[in-house]
Short mmCIF file of C-alpha atoms in Angstrom, two decimals:
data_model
loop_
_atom_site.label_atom_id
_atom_site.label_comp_id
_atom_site.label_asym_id
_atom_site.label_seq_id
_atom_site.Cartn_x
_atom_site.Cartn_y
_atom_site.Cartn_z
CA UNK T 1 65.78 52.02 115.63
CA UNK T 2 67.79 52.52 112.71
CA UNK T 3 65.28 51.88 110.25
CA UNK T 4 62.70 54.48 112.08
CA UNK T 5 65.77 57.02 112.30
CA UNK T 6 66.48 56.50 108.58
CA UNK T 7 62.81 57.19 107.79
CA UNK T 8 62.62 60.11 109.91
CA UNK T 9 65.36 61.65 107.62
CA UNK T 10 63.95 60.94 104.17
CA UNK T 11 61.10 62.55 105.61
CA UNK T 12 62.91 65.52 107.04
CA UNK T 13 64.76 66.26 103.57
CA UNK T 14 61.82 66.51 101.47
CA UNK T 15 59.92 68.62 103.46
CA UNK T 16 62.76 70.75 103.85
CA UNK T 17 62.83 70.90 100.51
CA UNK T 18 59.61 72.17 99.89
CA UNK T 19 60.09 75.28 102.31
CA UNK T 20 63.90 75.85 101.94
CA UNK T 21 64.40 74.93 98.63
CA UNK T 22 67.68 72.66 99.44
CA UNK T 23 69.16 71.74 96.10
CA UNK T 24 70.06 68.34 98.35
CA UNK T 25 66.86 66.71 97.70
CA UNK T 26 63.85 67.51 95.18
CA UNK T 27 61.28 70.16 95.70
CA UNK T 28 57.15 69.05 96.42
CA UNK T 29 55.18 69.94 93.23
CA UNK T 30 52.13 67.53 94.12
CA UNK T 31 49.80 69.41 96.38
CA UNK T 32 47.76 66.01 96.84
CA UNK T 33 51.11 64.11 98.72
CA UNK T 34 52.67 66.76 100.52
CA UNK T 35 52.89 67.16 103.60
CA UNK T 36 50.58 69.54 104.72
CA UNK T 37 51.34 69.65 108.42
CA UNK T 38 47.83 69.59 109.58
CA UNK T 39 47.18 66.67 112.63
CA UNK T 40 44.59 63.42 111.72
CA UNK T 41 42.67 62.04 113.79
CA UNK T 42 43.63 58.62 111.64
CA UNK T 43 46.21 58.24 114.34
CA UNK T 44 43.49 56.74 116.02
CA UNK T 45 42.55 53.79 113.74
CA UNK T 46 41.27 50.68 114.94
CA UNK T 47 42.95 47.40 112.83
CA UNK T 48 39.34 47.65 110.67
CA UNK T 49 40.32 51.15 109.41
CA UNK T 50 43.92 49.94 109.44
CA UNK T 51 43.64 46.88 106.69
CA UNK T 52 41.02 49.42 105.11
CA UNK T 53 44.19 52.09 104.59
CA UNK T 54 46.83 49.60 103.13
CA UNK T 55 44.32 48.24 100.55
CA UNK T 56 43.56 52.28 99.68
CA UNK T 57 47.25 52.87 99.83
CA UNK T 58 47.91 50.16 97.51
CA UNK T 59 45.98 51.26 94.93
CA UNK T 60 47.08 54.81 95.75
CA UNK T 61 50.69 54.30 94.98
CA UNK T 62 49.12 52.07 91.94
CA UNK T 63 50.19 48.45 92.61
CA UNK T 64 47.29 46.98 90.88
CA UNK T 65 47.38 48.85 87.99
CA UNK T 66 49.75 48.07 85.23
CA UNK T 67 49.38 50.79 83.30
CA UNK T 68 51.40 52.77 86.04
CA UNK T 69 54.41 50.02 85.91
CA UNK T 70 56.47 51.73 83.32
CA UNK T 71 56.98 54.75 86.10
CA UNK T 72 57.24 52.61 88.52
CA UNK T 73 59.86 50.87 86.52
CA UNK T 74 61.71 53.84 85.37
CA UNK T 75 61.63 56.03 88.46
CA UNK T 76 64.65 58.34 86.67
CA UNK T 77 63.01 58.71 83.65
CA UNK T 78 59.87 59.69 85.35
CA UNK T 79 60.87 61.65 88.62
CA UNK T 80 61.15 64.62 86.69
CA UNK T 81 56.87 64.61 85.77
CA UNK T 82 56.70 64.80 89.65
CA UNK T 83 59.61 67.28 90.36
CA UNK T 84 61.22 69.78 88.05
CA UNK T 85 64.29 69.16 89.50
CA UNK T 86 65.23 66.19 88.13
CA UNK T 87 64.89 67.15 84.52
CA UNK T 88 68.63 68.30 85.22
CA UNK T 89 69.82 66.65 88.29
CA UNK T 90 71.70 63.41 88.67
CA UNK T 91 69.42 61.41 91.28
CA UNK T 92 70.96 60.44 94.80
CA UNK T 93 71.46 56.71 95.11
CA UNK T 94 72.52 56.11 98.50
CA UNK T 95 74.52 52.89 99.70
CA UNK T 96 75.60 51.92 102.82
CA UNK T 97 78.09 48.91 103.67
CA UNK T 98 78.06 47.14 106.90
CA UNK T 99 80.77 44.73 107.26
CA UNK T 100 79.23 41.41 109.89
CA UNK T 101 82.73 38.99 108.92
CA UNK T 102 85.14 38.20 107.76
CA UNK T 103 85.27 35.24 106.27
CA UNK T 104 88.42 34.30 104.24
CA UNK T 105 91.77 36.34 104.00
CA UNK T 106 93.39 34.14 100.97
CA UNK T 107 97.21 35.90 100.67
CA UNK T 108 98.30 33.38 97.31
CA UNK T 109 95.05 34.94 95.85
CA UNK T 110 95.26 38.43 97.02
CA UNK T 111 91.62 38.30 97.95
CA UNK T 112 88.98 38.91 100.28
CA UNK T 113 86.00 37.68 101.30
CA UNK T 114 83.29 38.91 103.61
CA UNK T 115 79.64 39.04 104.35
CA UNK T 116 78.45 42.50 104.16
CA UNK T 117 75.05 43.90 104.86
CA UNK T 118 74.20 46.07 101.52
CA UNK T 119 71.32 48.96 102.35
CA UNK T 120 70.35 51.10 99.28
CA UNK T 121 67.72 53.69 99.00
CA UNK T 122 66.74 55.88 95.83
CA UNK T 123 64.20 58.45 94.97
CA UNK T 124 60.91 57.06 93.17
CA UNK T 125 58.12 60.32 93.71
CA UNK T 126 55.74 58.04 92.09
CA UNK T 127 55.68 56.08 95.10
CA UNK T 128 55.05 59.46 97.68
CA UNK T 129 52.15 59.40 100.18
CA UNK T 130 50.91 61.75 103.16
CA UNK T 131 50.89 59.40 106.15
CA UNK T 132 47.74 61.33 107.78
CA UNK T 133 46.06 60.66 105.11
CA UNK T 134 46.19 56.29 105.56
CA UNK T 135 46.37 55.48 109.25
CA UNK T 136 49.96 56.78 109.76
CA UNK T 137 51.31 54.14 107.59
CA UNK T 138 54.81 55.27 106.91
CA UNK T 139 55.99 52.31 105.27
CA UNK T 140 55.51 49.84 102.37
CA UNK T 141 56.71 46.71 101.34
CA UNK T 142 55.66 45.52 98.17
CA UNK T 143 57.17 43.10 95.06
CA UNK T 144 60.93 43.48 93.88
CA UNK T 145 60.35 43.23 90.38
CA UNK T 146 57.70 45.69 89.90
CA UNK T 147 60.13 48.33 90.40
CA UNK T 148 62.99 49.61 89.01
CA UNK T 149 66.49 48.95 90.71
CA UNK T 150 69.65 50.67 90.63
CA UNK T 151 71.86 48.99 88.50
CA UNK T 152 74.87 49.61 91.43
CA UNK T 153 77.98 47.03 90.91
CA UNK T 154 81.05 46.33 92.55
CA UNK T 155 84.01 46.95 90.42
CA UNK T 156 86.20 44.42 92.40
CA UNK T 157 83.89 41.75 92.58
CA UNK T 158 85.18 38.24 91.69
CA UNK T 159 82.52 36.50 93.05
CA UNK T 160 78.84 37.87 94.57
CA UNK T 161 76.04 35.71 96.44
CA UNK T 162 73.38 36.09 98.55
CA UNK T 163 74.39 35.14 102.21
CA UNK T 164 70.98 34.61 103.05
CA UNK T 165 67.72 34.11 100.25
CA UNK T 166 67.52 37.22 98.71
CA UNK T 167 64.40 39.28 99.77
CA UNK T 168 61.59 39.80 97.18
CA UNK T 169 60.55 43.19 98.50
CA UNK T 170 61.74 46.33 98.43
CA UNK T 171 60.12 49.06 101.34
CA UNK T 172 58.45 51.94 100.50
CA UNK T 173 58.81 55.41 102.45
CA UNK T 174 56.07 57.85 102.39
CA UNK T 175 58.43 60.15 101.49
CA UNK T 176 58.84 59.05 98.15
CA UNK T 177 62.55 56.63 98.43
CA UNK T 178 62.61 53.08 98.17
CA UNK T 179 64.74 50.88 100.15
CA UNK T 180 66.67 47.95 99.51
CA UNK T 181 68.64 45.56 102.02
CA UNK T 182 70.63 42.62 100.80
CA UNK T 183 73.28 40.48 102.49
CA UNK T 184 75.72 39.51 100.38
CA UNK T 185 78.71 37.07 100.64
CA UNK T 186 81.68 39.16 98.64
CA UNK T 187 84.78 37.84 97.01
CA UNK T 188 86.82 40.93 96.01
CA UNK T 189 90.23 41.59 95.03
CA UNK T 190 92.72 43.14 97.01
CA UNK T 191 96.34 44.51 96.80
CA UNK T 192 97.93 43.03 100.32
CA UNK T 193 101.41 44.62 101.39
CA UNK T 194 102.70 41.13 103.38
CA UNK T 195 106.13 42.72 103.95
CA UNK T 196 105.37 42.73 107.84
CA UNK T 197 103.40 39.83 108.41
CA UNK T 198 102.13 38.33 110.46
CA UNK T 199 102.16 41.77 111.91
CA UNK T 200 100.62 43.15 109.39
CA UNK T 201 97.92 45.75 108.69
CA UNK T 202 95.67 45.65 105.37
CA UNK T 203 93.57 47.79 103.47
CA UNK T 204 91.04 46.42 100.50
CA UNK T 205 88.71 48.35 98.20
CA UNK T 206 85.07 47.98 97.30
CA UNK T 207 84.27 50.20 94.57
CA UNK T 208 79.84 50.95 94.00
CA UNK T 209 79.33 52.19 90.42
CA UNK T 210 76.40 52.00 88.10
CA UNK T 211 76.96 49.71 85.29
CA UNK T 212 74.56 51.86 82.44
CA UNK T 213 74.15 55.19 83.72
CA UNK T 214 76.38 57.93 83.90
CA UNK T 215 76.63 60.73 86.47
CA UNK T 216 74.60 63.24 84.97
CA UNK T 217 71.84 60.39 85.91
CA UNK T 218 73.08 58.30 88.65
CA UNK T 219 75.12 59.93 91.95
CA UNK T 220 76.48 57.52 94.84
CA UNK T 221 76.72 58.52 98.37
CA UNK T 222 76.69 57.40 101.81
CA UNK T 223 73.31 57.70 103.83
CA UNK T 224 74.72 56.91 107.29
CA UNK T 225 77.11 59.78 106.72
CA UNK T 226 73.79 62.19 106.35
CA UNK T 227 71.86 60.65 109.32
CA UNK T 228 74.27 59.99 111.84
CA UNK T 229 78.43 60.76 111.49
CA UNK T 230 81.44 59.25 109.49
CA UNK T 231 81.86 56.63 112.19
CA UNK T 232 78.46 55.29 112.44
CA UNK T 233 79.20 52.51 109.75
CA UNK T 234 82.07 51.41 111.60
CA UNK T 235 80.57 51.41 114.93
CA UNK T 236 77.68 49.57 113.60
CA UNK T 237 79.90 46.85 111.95
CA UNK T 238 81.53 46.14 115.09
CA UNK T 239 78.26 45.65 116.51
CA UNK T 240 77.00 43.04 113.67
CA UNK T 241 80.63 41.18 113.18
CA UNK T 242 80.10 37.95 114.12
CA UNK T 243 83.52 36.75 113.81
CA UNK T 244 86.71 36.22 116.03
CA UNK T 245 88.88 34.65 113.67
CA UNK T 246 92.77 35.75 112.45
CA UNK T 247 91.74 39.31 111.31
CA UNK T 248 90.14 42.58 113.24
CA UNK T 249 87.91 44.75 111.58
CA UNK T 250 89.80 48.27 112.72
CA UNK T 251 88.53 50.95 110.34
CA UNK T 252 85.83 51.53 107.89
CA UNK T 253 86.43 54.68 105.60
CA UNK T 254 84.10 56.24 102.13
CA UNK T 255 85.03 58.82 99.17
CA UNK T 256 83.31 59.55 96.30
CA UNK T 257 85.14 60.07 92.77
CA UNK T 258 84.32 60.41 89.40
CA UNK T 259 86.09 58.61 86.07
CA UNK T 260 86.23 58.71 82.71
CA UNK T 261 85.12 55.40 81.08
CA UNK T 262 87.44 55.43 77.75
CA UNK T 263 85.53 52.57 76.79
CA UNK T 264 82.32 53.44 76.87
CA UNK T 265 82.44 57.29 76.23
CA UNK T 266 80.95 58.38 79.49
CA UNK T 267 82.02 59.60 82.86
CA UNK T 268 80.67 57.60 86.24
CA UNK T 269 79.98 58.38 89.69
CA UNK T 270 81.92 55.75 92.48
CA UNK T 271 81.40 55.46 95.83
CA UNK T 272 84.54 54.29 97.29
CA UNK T 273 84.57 52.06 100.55
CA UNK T 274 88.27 51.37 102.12
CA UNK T 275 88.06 48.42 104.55
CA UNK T 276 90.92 48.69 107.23
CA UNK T 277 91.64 45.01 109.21
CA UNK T 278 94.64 44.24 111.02
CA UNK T 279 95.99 40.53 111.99
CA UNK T 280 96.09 39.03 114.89
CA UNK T 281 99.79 37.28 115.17
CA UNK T 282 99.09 35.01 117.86
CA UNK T 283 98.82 31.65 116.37
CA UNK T 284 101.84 32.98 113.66
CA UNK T 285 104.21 33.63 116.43
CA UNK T 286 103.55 30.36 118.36
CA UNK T 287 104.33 28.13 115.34
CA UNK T 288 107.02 29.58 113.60
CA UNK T 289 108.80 32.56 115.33
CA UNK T 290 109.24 31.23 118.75
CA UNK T 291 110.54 27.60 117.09
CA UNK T 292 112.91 29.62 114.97
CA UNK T 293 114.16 31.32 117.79
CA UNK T 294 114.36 28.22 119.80
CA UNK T 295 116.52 26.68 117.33
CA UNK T 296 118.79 29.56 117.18
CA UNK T 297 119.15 29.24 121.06
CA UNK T 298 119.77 25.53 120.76
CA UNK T 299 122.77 26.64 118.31
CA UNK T 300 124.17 28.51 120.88
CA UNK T 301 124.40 26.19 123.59
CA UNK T 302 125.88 23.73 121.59
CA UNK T 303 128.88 25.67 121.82
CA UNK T 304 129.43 25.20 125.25
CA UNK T 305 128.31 21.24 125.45
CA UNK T 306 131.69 19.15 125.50
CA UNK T 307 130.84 16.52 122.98
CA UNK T 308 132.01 14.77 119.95
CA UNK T 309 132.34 16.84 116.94
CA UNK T 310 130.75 15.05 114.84
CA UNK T 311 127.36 14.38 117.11
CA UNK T 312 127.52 18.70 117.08
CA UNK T 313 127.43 18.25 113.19
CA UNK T 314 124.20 15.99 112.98
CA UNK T 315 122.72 18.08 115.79
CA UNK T 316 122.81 21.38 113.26
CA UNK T 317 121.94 19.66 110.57
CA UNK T 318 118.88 18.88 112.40
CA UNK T 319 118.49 22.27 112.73
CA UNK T 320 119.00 23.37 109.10
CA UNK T 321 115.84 20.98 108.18
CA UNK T 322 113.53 21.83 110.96
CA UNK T 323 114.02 25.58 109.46
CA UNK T 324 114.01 24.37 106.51
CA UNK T 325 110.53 22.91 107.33
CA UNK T 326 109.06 26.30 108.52
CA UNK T 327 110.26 28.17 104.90
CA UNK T 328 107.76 25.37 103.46
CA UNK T 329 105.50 26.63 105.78
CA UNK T 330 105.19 30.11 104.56
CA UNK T 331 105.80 29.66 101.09
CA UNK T 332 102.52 27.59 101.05
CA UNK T 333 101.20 30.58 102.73
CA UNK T 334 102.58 33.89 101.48
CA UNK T 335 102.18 34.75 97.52
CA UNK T 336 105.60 33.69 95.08
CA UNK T 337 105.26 37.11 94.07
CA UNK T 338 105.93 40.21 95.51
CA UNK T 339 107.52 43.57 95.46
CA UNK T 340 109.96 42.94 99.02
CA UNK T 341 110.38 39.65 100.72
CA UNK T 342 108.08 39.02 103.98
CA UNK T 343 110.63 39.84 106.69
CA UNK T 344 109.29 36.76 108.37
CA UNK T 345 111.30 35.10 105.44
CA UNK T 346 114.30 37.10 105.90
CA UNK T 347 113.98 36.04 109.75
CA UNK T 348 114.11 32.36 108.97
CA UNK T 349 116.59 32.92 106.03
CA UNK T 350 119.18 34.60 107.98
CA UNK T 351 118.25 32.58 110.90
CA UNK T 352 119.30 29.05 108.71
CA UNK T 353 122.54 31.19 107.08
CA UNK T 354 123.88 31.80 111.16
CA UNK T 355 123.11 27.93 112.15
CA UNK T 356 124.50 26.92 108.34
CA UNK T 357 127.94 29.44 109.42
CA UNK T 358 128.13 27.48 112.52
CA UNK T 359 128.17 24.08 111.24
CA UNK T 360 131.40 24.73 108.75
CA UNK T 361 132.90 26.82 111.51
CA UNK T 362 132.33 23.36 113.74
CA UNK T 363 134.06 21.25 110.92
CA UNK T 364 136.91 23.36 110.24
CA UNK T 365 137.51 23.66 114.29
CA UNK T 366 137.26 19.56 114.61
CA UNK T 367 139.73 19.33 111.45
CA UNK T 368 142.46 21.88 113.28
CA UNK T 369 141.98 19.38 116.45
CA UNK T 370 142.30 16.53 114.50
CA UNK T 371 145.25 17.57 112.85
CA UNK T 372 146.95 18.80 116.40
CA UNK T 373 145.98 15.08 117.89
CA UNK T 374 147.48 13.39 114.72
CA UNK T 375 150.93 15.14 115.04
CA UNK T 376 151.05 14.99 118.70
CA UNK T 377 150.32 11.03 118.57
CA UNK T 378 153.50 11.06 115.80
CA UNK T 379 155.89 12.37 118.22
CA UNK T 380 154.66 10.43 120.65
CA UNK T 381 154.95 7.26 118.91
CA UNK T 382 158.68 8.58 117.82
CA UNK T 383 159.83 9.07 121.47
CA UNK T 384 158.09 5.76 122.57
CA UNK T 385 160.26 4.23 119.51
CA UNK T 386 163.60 5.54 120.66
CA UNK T 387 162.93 4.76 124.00
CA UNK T 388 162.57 0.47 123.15
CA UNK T 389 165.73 1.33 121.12
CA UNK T 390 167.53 2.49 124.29
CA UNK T 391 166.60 -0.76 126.04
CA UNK T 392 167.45 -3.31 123.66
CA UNK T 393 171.02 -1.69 123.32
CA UNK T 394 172.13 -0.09 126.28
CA UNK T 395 176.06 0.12 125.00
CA UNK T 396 174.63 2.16 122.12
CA UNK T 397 172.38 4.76 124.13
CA UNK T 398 175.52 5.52 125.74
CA UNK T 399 177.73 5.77 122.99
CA UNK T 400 175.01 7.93 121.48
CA UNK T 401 174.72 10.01 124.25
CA UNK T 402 178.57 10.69 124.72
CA UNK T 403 178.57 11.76 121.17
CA UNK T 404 175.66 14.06 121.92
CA UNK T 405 176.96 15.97 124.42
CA UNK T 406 180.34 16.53 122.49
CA UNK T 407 178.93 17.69 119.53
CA UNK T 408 175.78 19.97 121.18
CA UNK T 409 175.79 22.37 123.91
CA UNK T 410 172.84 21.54 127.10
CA UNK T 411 170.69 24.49 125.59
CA UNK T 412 170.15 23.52 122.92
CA UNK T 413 168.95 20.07 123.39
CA UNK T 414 166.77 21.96 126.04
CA UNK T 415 165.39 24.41 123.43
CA UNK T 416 165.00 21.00 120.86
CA UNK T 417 162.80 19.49 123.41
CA UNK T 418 160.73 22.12 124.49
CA UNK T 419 159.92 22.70 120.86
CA UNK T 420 159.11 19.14 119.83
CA UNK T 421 156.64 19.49 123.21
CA UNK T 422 154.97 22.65 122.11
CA UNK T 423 154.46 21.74 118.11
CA UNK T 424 151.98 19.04 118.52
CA UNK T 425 149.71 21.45 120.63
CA UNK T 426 149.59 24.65 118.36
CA UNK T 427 146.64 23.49 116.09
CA UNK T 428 144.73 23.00 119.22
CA UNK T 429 145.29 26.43 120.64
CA UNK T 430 144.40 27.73 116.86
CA UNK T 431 140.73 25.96 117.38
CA UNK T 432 140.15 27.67 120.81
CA UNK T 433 140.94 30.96 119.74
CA UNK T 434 139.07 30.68 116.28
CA UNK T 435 135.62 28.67 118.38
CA UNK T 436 135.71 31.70 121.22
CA UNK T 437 136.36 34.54 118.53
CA UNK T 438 133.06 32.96 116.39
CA UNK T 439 131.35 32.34 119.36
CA UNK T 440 131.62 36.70 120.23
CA UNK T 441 130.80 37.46 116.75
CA UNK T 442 128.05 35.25 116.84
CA UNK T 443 125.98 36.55 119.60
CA UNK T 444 126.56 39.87 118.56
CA UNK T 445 125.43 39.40 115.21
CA UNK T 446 122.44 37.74 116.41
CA UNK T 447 121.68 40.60 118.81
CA UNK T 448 122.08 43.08 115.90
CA UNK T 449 120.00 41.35 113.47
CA UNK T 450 117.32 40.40 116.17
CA UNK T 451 117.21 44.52 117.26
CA UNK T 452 116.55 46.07 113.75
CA UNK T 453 114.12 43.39 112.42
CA UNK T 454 112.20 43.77 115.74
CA UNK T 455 111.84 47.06 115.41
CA UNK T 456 110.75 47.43 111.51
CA UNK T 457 108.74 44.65 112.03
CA UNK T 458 106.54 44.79 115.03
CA UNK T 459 107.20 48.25 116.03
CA UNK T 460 106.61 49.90 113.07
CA UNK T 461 103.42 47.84 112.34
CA UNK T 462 101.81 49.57 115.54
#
């Protein structure tokens, strides 16, 4: 359908352009390959007549003759003996890009690869028939190499195959354009912006330019754009892709510019395609977000489990390397270099500085309750002391004890032992206060943090 459609248009534009005059395409000159308008009854041709047409059409557009194979060759050179208007004109080279997959996103390499489907047509008048005139035969195939190719290249290219055996024919239209379709496997370079991933969106560049010719010869444009609309090549892409891996193919956009090569003293013609995919974050936020999370939730709850300190220690440190593990993660995945770090690397960062606060602010609480218990077993030990004292020499204690209450008042021996009762406890008061003070702080600053990366990472992806 698309092929007949595209067909219909090449035809449409050149005989417009022999009663309009459109400057688009070139004007009929040759009275014996126009189109004359006038009905044949060749429509009606049995497969005798048929076979009968190709062979005259093939010597016709001179295939067997190789005296004819420099024009054929050299269609720019040549198109002007056919049509004045290219003794002046740049000739339209039209190329279309269909993406089919995606096949590699590689992030270390800022690269990407995909299989497009690569349709090029150009003017050649030498090859121009009237279809009444051979059995309605509107199309051609015939040898590659007997005719002269655009020389179109892709300025981002690192590497280029064939995705399937390249086809040895090009196809013919009556209405004097030859067609090309390749599918090629591309490797391209592309500048990715990883500051949001994995919810991230990226854009990558494939640049068409001619290689030799300049554009006073050579002009690049899009033929889907002239048939059909600016979203026919993405709607068909979505129709052909063949993939349902980690990307989405979301947008498929074309602009033509023109440079100055300072090297080679010219100016060129580019056709500009912008590829548009978007991730999907699934798989990302199963393995490494929700862990990370789940960790920092484990922190949390340790706070409120009644344990020994030091099994809350080892627990955190576990922690701290599990994280720890998931930075290896996506450093092996993300580029060393960059303009801002990946907030999925601030998220674990931070995420390992909170459960690395918490672990000294667990030490430094089990030291203060440490301390309390040593002093509090010292004054126990001292009263147990002068108790055994008491027993072994009862004359004494009560000697003692006369003295004592000559020499101090009763409130103050009260205020003595209230004191000596409420020293061994105040380190153990200052750990409560300074674990439930942390503890507020803590959740708040994890609600903070967790807010405003949420919302300039995912939200502002969308």
């Amino acid at each position: 359908m698309f092929l007949h459609r595209l067909i219909c248009f090449l035809a449409s534009m050149s005989f417009t352009a022999s009663n309009i005059k459109n400057p688009f395409l070139p004007l009929e000159t040759s009275s014996s390959t126009s189109f004359t308008g006038r009905m044949s009854d060749a429509e009606d041709c049995d497969s005798t007549q048929y076979g009968e047409a190709k062979i005259k059409l093939w010597k016709h557009l001179g295939l067997e003759d190789n005296i004819t194979q420099n024009e054929r060759m050299w269609s720019l050179m040549y198109n002007y003996k056919y049509n004045s208007y290219y003794g002046n004109k740049p000739a339209n080279t039209y190329v279309d890009i269909y993406v089919s997959s995606i096949i590699n996103v590689d992030e270390k390499a800022q690269s990407l690869t995909t299989q497009v489907k690569m349709i090029t047509a150009w003017p050649n008048l030498k090859m121009k028939w009237n279809p009444d005139d051979f059995c309605q035969i509107e199309t051609f195939a015939a040898p590659k190499n007997m005719f002269w190719t655009p020389d179109i290249g892709i300025m981002e290219s690192i590497k280029t195959e064939f995705g399937t055996k390249e086809s040895p024919y090009v196809l013919l239209l009556h209405s004097g354009f030859t067609l090309s379709t390749d599918v090629l496997s591309l490797t391209t370079a592309c500048k990715m912006d990883l500051n949001r991933f994995p919810f991230d969106t990226q854009t990558c560049q494939i640049t068409l330019q001619s290689t030799v010719y300049s554009d006073k010869e050579i002009q690049i444009d899009t033929l889907s754009d002239e048939i059909f609309n600016k979203t026919h090549i993405i709607i068909k892409s979505k129709e052909l892709f063949q993939t349902q891996g980690e990307w989405d193919l979301i947008d498929i956009t074309n602009s033509n510019h023109t440079i100055d090569d300072d090297l080679e003293w010219r100016k060129t013609h580019q056709l500009i395609y912008k590829i548009t995919i978007k991730r999907r974050p699934v798989l990302y936020v199963i393995n490494i977000i929700i862990p990370v999370s789940f960790f920092l939730v484990l922190d949390l709850i340790s706070f409120f489990v009644d344990s020994n300190a030091s099994d809350k220690v080892t627990f955190k440190v576990t922690l701290l390397l599990s994280i720890s593990v998931m930075l290896l993660i996506i450093n092996n995945t993300l580029p060393s270099t960059g303009k801002d770090i990946p907030l999925i690397g601030v998220f674990c960062g931070v995420v390992f500085f909170l459960i690395g606060i918490s672990m000294m602010e667990t030490i430094f609480v089990n030291y203060l309750k440490i301390k309390g218990a040593e002093k509090r077993s010292v004054e126990t030990t001292a009263d147990v002391n002068g108790q055994d004292v008491g027993v072994r020499d009862p004359s004494d204690s009560v000697r003692d004890q006369n003295e004592e209450q000559s020499c101090t008042p009763d409130h103050l021996k009260q205020i003595f032992a209230e004191c000596r009762q409420k020293t061994p406890l105040s380190w153990t008061r200052v750990a409560r206060i300074i674990n439930v003070t942390f503890l507020v702080l803590y959740i708040i600053t994890i609600i903070v943090f967790m807010s405003v990366l949420w919302k300039q990472w995912y939200i502002s992806s969308e």
